[in-house]
Amino acid sequence: MHAYRSHTCAELNKTHVGETVRLAGWVNRIRDHGGLLFIDLRDHYGVTQILADPDSPVFAQVEKVRSEWCIRIDGQVKARDESLINPNIATGEVEVFIRDIEVLGASDELPLMVFGDQEYPEETRLRYRYLDLRREKLQDNMKLRSDVVASIRKRMWDIGFREYQTPIITASSPEGARDFLVPSRLHPGKFYALPQAPQQFKQLIMMSGFDKYFQIAPCFRDEDPRADRSPTDFYQLDMEMSFVEQQDVFDTIQPVLQGVFEEFGSGRKVDADWPQISYRDAALWYGTDKPDLRNPIKMQVVSDHFRDSGFAIFAKLLEQDGTQIRAIPAPGGGSRKFCDRMNAFAQKEGLPGMGYIFWRKKDAQTKDETLLQLEKEMRQFIKAEITDEFQKRFSQWSELTEAAGPLAKNIGPERTEAIRRQLGLGVGDAAFFLGGKPESFETVAAKARVEIGNELGLTDHDRFAFAWIVDFPIYEKDDETGKVDFEHNPFSMPQGGMEALAGDPLDVLGYQYDLACNGYELVSGAIRNHKPEIMFKAFEIAGYGEDEVRKRFGGLVNAFQYGAPPHGGCAAGIDRIVMLLADEANIREVIMFPMNQRAEDLMMDAPSEPMNEQLRDLSLRVIDPDA
């Protein structure tokens, strides 16, 4: 028999009854039933119930074991009584009577319990991550992550991609975040960098004549942490293709990701229709470039209904350039209680509040069918431009209903009705309003849209909804300095090429795209700017001369001068994909050994102070930032 085990803790069943077996694992739980000791023995694969009574030759030793001791036992497989079968575990029909035991590793008092669902501070969980990882949920998450990566690899190989590895130590190349710098011992005063992404290398692979590339690539960025972002490193499915247009990239990556979500989505619906939404429309409709399309609510601009209206706050606001009023429809939110709740939500987000209108019956006895019929007829007459008949139906509808809320009183019934018709709302519905320059309220509007969708049960949480966000602007202007700089990826090919760069920079769109899913950005990519003259012009508009471009990106620019093919690709975040599939809200739940929010590894005590010998080797000295 093997030194440690003949079976795993998930293998035994009724066919093994009567056999002598050897198991090894951790003590998950101990139950003392009046001298009869039951132990749930756990390994990576599952749990087996083992037991000992005073007749067992090692009963005294079994009495000494405690939670999370690592043990090896020999014993005889016995069938459980029918009433004691546990259908929740694979080995639930049997148990093992202990004949021999060996303690492989005793455990000190535990800083956190592995068995059960107790909540512990994140600091404790990360400091003792090796114990935290023994818990069932974390074990399942890490197995899911491994299986997802294996599935992605297979799917990429199946469609003709090969995996190539790119360097981990390279030159600094700004990708929108801070680099992690690595000092060179052989070249004092000079530094390598850990790659923020394999961006330049994968483009150079295309320059080298390889047609399709992918890699499960580690990326390193010194970033401020968020719940959906690691502050130090992450993994992505990185891919690039030659001789492709934007749609080719979409058509290539969609079956891969859709297949992964169908395979590991635990039966949740995976949308097959991935709409393409412009960046500007996404901001308008959803307030974000990573919309959650499980929520059907779309915001709309309703400025004209408030211009020169009786609601002075919005009317005066619209006299300023660049301002607008947006409405967030709330089907089913037509009660003062709900409207007050959402107003309080806006105040918590730092706004004075949100204006609102809601529509209700004047008389509770009025039948819904009557109102629905009147609304149907009003829409028909408006569409047919039959004004008289519309006014008749509207008069009837107005006699039976009322628009409530401070905005309705201020702007009057005609404007209120026009808003209702534009938004497609009816009795029992509401609308919320935000005004100003869009950049000042879009973030809160996006959160309010999500809150309304969740509160009113409009969001389908049992679904994965994808959308390509396209037509990103390449440039933006600083309101204070007037300087034009890159808003998004500077390496994207501008739509219209060199001709587009001759006009207003703020009108230039790039062949750049993101894939949003359930409110998260999963993929980012672009068709690359592979023509040196267009690249130099694009950087010149942003204030970077040719010499600076060559200095920063010399390897890539030089390669473009030797027959560069048109190419493009994208990168999909592995961590976020697994986070969605595992239904986790925090990315640290799907990373084996994550940092905390201060970018510290509490378990390994990193970052740490270097030894003086190390600093001397690298010709470095540390300057106290507070000195």
mmCIF file of C-alpha atoms in Angstrom, residues 77-291:
data_model
loop_
_atom_site.group_PDB
_atom_site.id
_atom_site.type_symbol
_atom_site.label_atom_id
_atom_site.label_comp_id
_atom_site.label_asym_id
_atom_site.label_seq_id
_atom_site.Cartn_x
_atom_site.Cartn_y
_atom_site.Cartn_z
ATOM 1 C CA VAL A 77 -14.888 0.725 4.742
ATOM 2 C CA LYS A 78 -18.385 0.206 6.145
ATOM 3 C CA ALA A 79 -21.792 0.987 4.687
ATOM 4 C CA ARG A 80 -23.838 3.599 6.503
ATOM 5 C CA ASP A 81 -27.347 2.843 7.678
ATOM 6 C CA GLU A 82 -29.955 4.075 5.193
ATOM 7 C CA SER A 83 -31.088 6.783 7.605
ATOM 8 C CA LEU A 84 -27.538 8.116 7.970
ATOM 9 C CA ILE A 85 -26.611 8.419 4.283
ATOM 10 C CA ASN A 86 -25.392 11.928 3.409
ATOM 11 C CA PRO A 87 -26.401 12.757 -0.187
ATOM 12 C CA ASN A 88 -24.446 16.030 -0.124
ATOM 13 C CA ILE A 89 -21.028 14.392 -0.429
ATOM 14 C CA ALA A 90 -19.687 11.844 -2.918
ATOM 15 C CA THR A 91 -18.731 9.406 -0.126
ATOM 16 C CA GLY A 92 -22.010 9.819 1.748
ATOM 17 C CA GLU A 93 -22.983 6.132 1.547
ATOM 18 C CA VAL A 94 -19.933 4.872 3.477
ATOM 19 C CA GLU A 95 -17.654 5.581 6.416
ATOM 20 C CA VAL A 96 -14.265 4.231 7.480
ATOM 21 C CA PHE A 97 -13.602 2.595 10.852
ATOM 22 C CA ILE A 98 -10.095 3.621 11.977
ATOM 23 C CA ARG A 99 -7.596 0.821 12.664
ATOM 24 C CA ASP A 100 -4.390 2.865 12.569
ATOM 25 C CA ILE A 101 -3.476 6.553 12.602
ATOM 26 C CA GLU A 102 -0.360 8.654 12.012
ATOM 27 C CA VAL A 103 -0.155 12.374 12.676
ATOM 28 C CA LEU A 104 1.616 13.851 9.659
ATOM 29 C CA GLY A 105 1.420 17.436 10.856
ATOM 30 C CA ALA A 106 -0.126 18.766 14.072
ATOM 31 C CA SER A 107 -1.695 22.235 14.063
ATOM 32 C CA ASP A 108 -1.344 25.102 16.514
ATOM 33 C CA GLU A 109 -4.434 27.017 17.630
ATOM 34 C CA LEU A 110 -6.078 28.321 14.480
ATOM 35 C CA PRO A 111 -6.238 32.080 13.730
ATOM 36 C CA LEU A 112 -9.258 31.365 11.530
ATOM 37 C CA MET A 113 -11.536 28.371 11.241
ATOM 38 C CA VAL A 114 -11.507 26.468 7.974
ATOM 39 C CA PHE A 115 -14.777 24.640 8.541
ATOM 40 C CA GLY A 116 -17.926 26.728 8.348
ATOM 41 C CA ASP A 117 -18.836 30.112 6.902
ATOM 42 C CA GLN A 118 -17.481 32.440 9.557
ATOM 43 C CA GLU A 119 -16.436 35.879 8.327
ATOM 44 C CA TYR A 120 -12.960 37.123 9.200
ATOM 45 C CA PRO A 121 -11.242 40.468 8.591
ATOM 46 C CA GLU A 122 -9.460 40.587 5.248
ATOM 47 C CA GLU A 123 -6.167 41.280 7.023
ATOM 48 C CA THR A 124 -6.476 37.969 8.908
ATOM 49 C CA ARG A 125 -7.487 36.078 5.782
ATOM 50 C CA LEU A 126 -4.551 37.391 3.746
ATOM 51 C CA ARG A 127 -1.984 36.950 6.510
ATOM 52 C CA TYR A 128 -2.994 33.298 6.835
ATOM 53 C CA ARG A 129 -3.902 32.800 3.198
ATOM 54 C CA TYR A 130 -2.736 29.153 3.220
ATOM 55 C CA LEU A 131 -5.461 28.440 5.797
ATOM 56 C CA ASP A 132 -8.032 30.604 4.021
ATOM 57 C CA LEU A 133 -7.365 28.658 0.821
ATOM 58 C CA ARG A 134 -8.320 25.417 2.544
ATOM 59 C CA ARG A 135 -11.914 26.656 2.781
ATOM 60 C CA GLU A 136 -14.364 25.076 0.365
ATOM 61 C CA LYS A 137 -15.343 28.280 -1.448
ATOM 62 C CA LEU A 138 -11.739 29.288 -2.089
ATOM 63 C CA GLN A 139 -10.839 25.762 -3.194
ATOM 64 C CA ASP A 140 -13.720 25.875 -5.677
ATOM 65 C CA ASN A 141 -12.726 29.338 -6.929
ATOM 66 C CA MET A 142 -9.138 28.322 -7.591
ATOM 67 C CA LYS A 143 -10.183 25.119 -9.348
ATOM 68 C CA LEU A 144 -12.583 27.178 -11.458
ATOM 69 C CA ARG A 145 -9.794 29.584 -12.362
ATOM 70 C CA SER A 146 -7.503 26.746 -13.415
ATOM 71 C CA ASP A 147 -10.248 25.121 -15.484
ATOM 72 C CA VAL A 148 -11.137 28.423 -17.178
ATOM 73 C CA VAL A 149 -7.515 29.034 -18.186
ATOM 74 C CA ALA A 150 -7.225 25.486 -19.544
ATOM 75 C CA SER A 151 -10.450 25.941 -21.522
ATOM 76 C CA ILE A 152 -9.295 29.273 -22.969
ATOM 77 C CA ARG A 153 -5.994 27.755 -24.049
ATOM 78 C CA LYS A 154 -7.704 24.855 -25.775
ATOM 79 C CA ARG A 155 -10.191 27.132 -27.520
ATOM 80 C CA MET A 156 -7.427 29.413 -28.803
ATOM 81 C CA TRP A 157 -5.395 26.485 -30.129
ATOM 82 C CA ASP A 158 -8.529 25.060 -31.766
ATOM 83 C CA ILE A 159 -8.988 28.227 -33.858
ATOM 84 C CA GLY A 160 -5.429 28.320 -35.124
ATOM 85 C CA PHE A 161 -3.592 30.442 -32.544
ATOM 86 C CA ARG A 162 -0.218 29.482 -31.064
ATOM 87 C CA GLU A 163 1.029 30.598 -27.673
ATOM 88 C CA TYR A 164 4.265 32.558 -27.524
ATOM 89 C CA GLN A 165 5.945 33.976 -24.425
ATOM 90 C CA THR A 166 7.107 37.594 -24.226
ATOM 91 C CA PRO A 167 9.740 39.063 -21.851
ATOM 92 C CA ILE A 168 9.034 39.786 -18.200
ATOM 93 C CA ILE A 169 11.991 42.136 -17.830
ATOM 94 C CA THR A 170 11.916 44.902 -20.435
ATOM 95 C CA ALA A 171 12.058 48.657 -20.988
ATOM 96 C CA SER A 172 9.636 51.086 -19.401
ATOM 97 C CA SER A 173 6.671 51.706 -21.711
ATOM 98 C CA PRO A 174 3.795 53.821 -20.380
ATOM 99 C CA GLU A 175 0.465 52.021 -20.798
ATOM 100 C CA GLY A 176 -1.654 54.367 -18.719
ATOM 101 C CA ALA A 177 -0.433 53.274 -15.267
ATOM 102 C CA ARG A 178 2.788 53.416 -13.263
ATOM 103 C CA ASP A 179 5.586 50.974 -14.007
ATOM 104 C CA PHE A 180 7.281 48.683 -11.520
ATOM 105 C CA LEU A 181 10.952 49.500 -12.081
ATOM 106 C CA VAL A 182 13.768 46.962 -11.666
ATOM 107 C CA PRO A 183 17.287 48.375 -11.062
ATOM 108 C CA SER A 184 20.112 46.934 -13.160
ATOM 109 C CA ARG A 185 23.212 45.682 -11.333
ATOM 110 C CA LEU A 186 25.309 45.515 -14.495
ATOM 111 C CA HIS A 187 24.241 48.978 -15.665
ATOM 112 C CA PRO A 188 24.280 51.245 -12.596
ATOM 113 C CA GLY A 189 21.719 54.020 -12.686
ATOM 114 C CA LYS A 190 19.587 52.293 -15.309
ATOM 115 C CA PHE A 191 16.332 50.424 -14.806
ATOM 116 C CA TYR A 192 14.302 47.712 -16.439
ATOM 117 C CA ALA A 193 10.527 47.585 -16.000
ATOM 118 C CA LEU A 194 8.016 44.824 -15.489
ATOM 119 C CA PRO A 195 5.638 44.954 -18.476
ATOM 120 C CA GLN A 196 2.277 46.605 -17.914
ATOM 121 C CA ALA A 197 1.154 44.459 -20.865
ATOM 122 C CA PRO A 198 2.914 42.636 -23.723
ATOM 123 C CA GLN A 199 1.609 45.372 -26.049
ATOM 124 C CA GLN A 200 4.760 46.264 -27.971
ATOM 125 C CA PHE A 201 6.062 42.713 -28.064
ATOM 126 C CA LYS A 202 2.871 41.248 -29.470
ATOM 127 C CA GLN A 203 2.909 43.894 -32.183
ATOM 128 C CA LEU A 204 6.543 43.039 -32.896
ATOM 129 C CA ILE A 205 5.489 39.391 -33.218
ATOM 130 C CA MET A 206 3.190 40.523 -36.035
ATOM 131 C CA MET A 207 6.108 42.466 -37.562
ATOM 132 C CA SER A 208 8.059 39.198 -37.452
ATOM 133 C CA GLY A 209 5.588 37.424 -39.726
ATOM 134 C CA PHE A 210 3.649 35.360 -37.180
ATOM 135 C CA ASP A 211 -0.005 35.547 -38.151
ATOM 136 C CA LYS A 212 -1.763 34.725 -34.862
ATOM 137 C CA TYR A 213 -0.456 35.027 -31.323
ATOM 138 C CA PHE A 214 -1.921 34.472 -27.882
ATOM 139 C CA GLN A 215 -0.592 34.202 -24.368
ATOM 140 C CA ILE A 216 -1.974 33.892 -20.844
ATOM 141 C CA ALA A 217 0.185 36.829 -19.885
ATOM 142 C CA PRO A 218 1.141 38.262 -16.492
ATOM 143 C CA CYS A 219 0.927 42.056 -16.403
ATOM 144 C CA PHE A 220 2.329 44.403 -13.775
ATOM 145 C CA ARG A 221 0.915 47.818 -12.917
ATOM 146 C CA ASP A 222 1.476 49.987 -9.878
ATOM 147 C CA GLU A 223 -2.184 50.981 -9.508
ATOM 148 C CA ASP A 224 -4.550 52.155 -6.860
ATOM 149 C CA PRO A 225 -6.596 49.105 -5.837
ATOM 150 C CA ARG A 226 -10.311 48.584 -6.427
ATOM 151 C CA ALA A 227 -12.639 45.686 -5.756
ATOM 152 C CA ASP A 228 -12.325 44.594 -9.407
ATOM 153 C CA ARG A 229 -8.613 45.356 -9.831
ATOM 154 C CA SER A 230 -5.386 44.038 -8.321
ATOM 155 C CA PRO A 231 -2.940 46.774 -7.230
ATOM 156 C CA THR A 232 0.151 44.972 -8.516
ATOM 157 C CA ASP A 233 -0.295 42.197 -11.062
ATOM 158 C CA PHE A 234 -2.959 40.388 -13.041
ATOM 159 C CA TYR A 235 -3.315 37.900 -15.882
ATOM 160 C CA GLN A 236 -4.910 38.404 -19.255
ATOM 161 C CA LEU A 237 -5.682 36.471 -22.391
ATOM 162 C CA ASP A 238 -3.516 38.466 -24.774
ATOM 163 C CA MET A 239 -4.041 38.011 -28.519
ATOM 164 C CA GLU A 240 -3.008 39.662 -31.778
ATOM 165 C CA MET A 241 -3.752 38.970 -35.453
ATOM 166 C CA SER A 242 -2.376 40.222 -38.773
ATOM 167 C CA PHE A 243 -4.386 41.352 -41.799
ATOM 168 C CA VAL A 244 -7.573 41.985 -39.828
ATOM 169 C CA GLU A 245 -10.177 44.668 -39.355
ATOM 170 C CA GLN A 246 -12.110 45.442 -36.191
ATOM 171 C CA GLN A 247 -14.966 43.045 -36.956
ATOM 172 C CA ASP A 248 -12.509 40.202 -37.518
ATOM 173 C CA VAL A 249 -11.249 40.574 -33.959
ATOM 174 C CA PHE A 250 -14.834 40.581 -32.646
ATOM 175 C CA ASP A 251 -15.743 37.482 -34.651
ATOM 176 C CA THR A 252 -12.643 35.676 -33.361
ATOM 177 C CA ILE A 253 -12.857 36.365 -29.647
ATOM 178 C CA GLN A 254 -16.644 36.109 -29.183
ATOM 179 C CA PRO A 255 -16.913 32.306 -29.629
ATOM 180 C CA VAL A 256 -13.997 31.822 -27.228
ATOM 181 C CA LEU A 257 -15.451 33.916 -24.422
ATOM 182 C CA GLN A 258 -19.057 32.927 -25.047
ATOM 183 C CA GLY A 259 -18.026 29.272 -24.911
ATOM 184 C CA VAL A 260 -16.171 29.792 -21.627
ATOM 185 C CA PHE A 261 -19.181 31.489 -20.033
ATOM 186 C CA GLU A 262 -21.510 28.776 -21.306
ATOM 187 C CA GLU A 263 -19.169 26.074 -19.981
ATOM 188 C CA PHE A 264 -18.616 27.557 -16.520
ATOM 189 C CA GLY A 265 -21.630 29.830 -16.016
ATOM 190 C CA SER A 266 -23.540 27.320 -13.857
ATOM 191 C CA GLY A 267 -26.562 27.375 -16.138
ATOM 192 C CA ARG A 268 -26.947 31.150 -16.283
ATOM 193 C CA LYS A 269 -28.060 32.515 -19.645
ATOM 194 C CA VAL A 270 -25.229 33.736 -21.886
ATOM 195 C CA ASP A 271 -26.346 36.297 -24.449
ATOM 196 C CA ALA A 272 -25.283 35.459 -28.004
ATOM 197 C CA ASP A 273 -26.140 38.912 -29.359
ATOM 198 C CA TRP A 274 -23.295 41.301 -28.516
ATOM 199 C CA PRO A 275 -24.392 44.788 -29.616
ATOM 200 C CA GLN A 276 -21.886 47.418 -30.704
ATOM 201 C CA ILE A 277 -22.461 50.695 -28.866
ATOM 202 C CA SER A 278 -20.493 53.864 -29.494
ATOM 203 C CA TYR A 279 -18.553 55.311 -26.577
ATOM 204 C CA ARG A 280 -20.639 58.494 -26.697
ATOM 205 C CA ASP A 281 -23.941 56.569 -26.737
ATOM 206 C CA ALA A 282 -22.797 54.414 -23.830
ATOM 207 C CA ALA A 283 -22.035 57.559 -21.805
ATOM 208 C CA LEU A 284 -25.411 59.044 -22.754
ATOM 209 C CA TRP A 285 -27.574 55.974 -22.167
ATOM 210 C CA TYR A 286 -25.760 54.388 -19.233
ATOM 211 C CA GLY A 287 -23.351 56.998 -17.817
ATOM 212 C CA THR A 288 -20.420 54.597 -18.248
ATOM 213 C CA ASP A 289 -18.394 52.836 -20.917
ATOM 214 C CA LYS A 290 -18.913 49.500 -19.164
ATOM 215 C CA PRO A 291 -22.699 49.247 -18.965
#
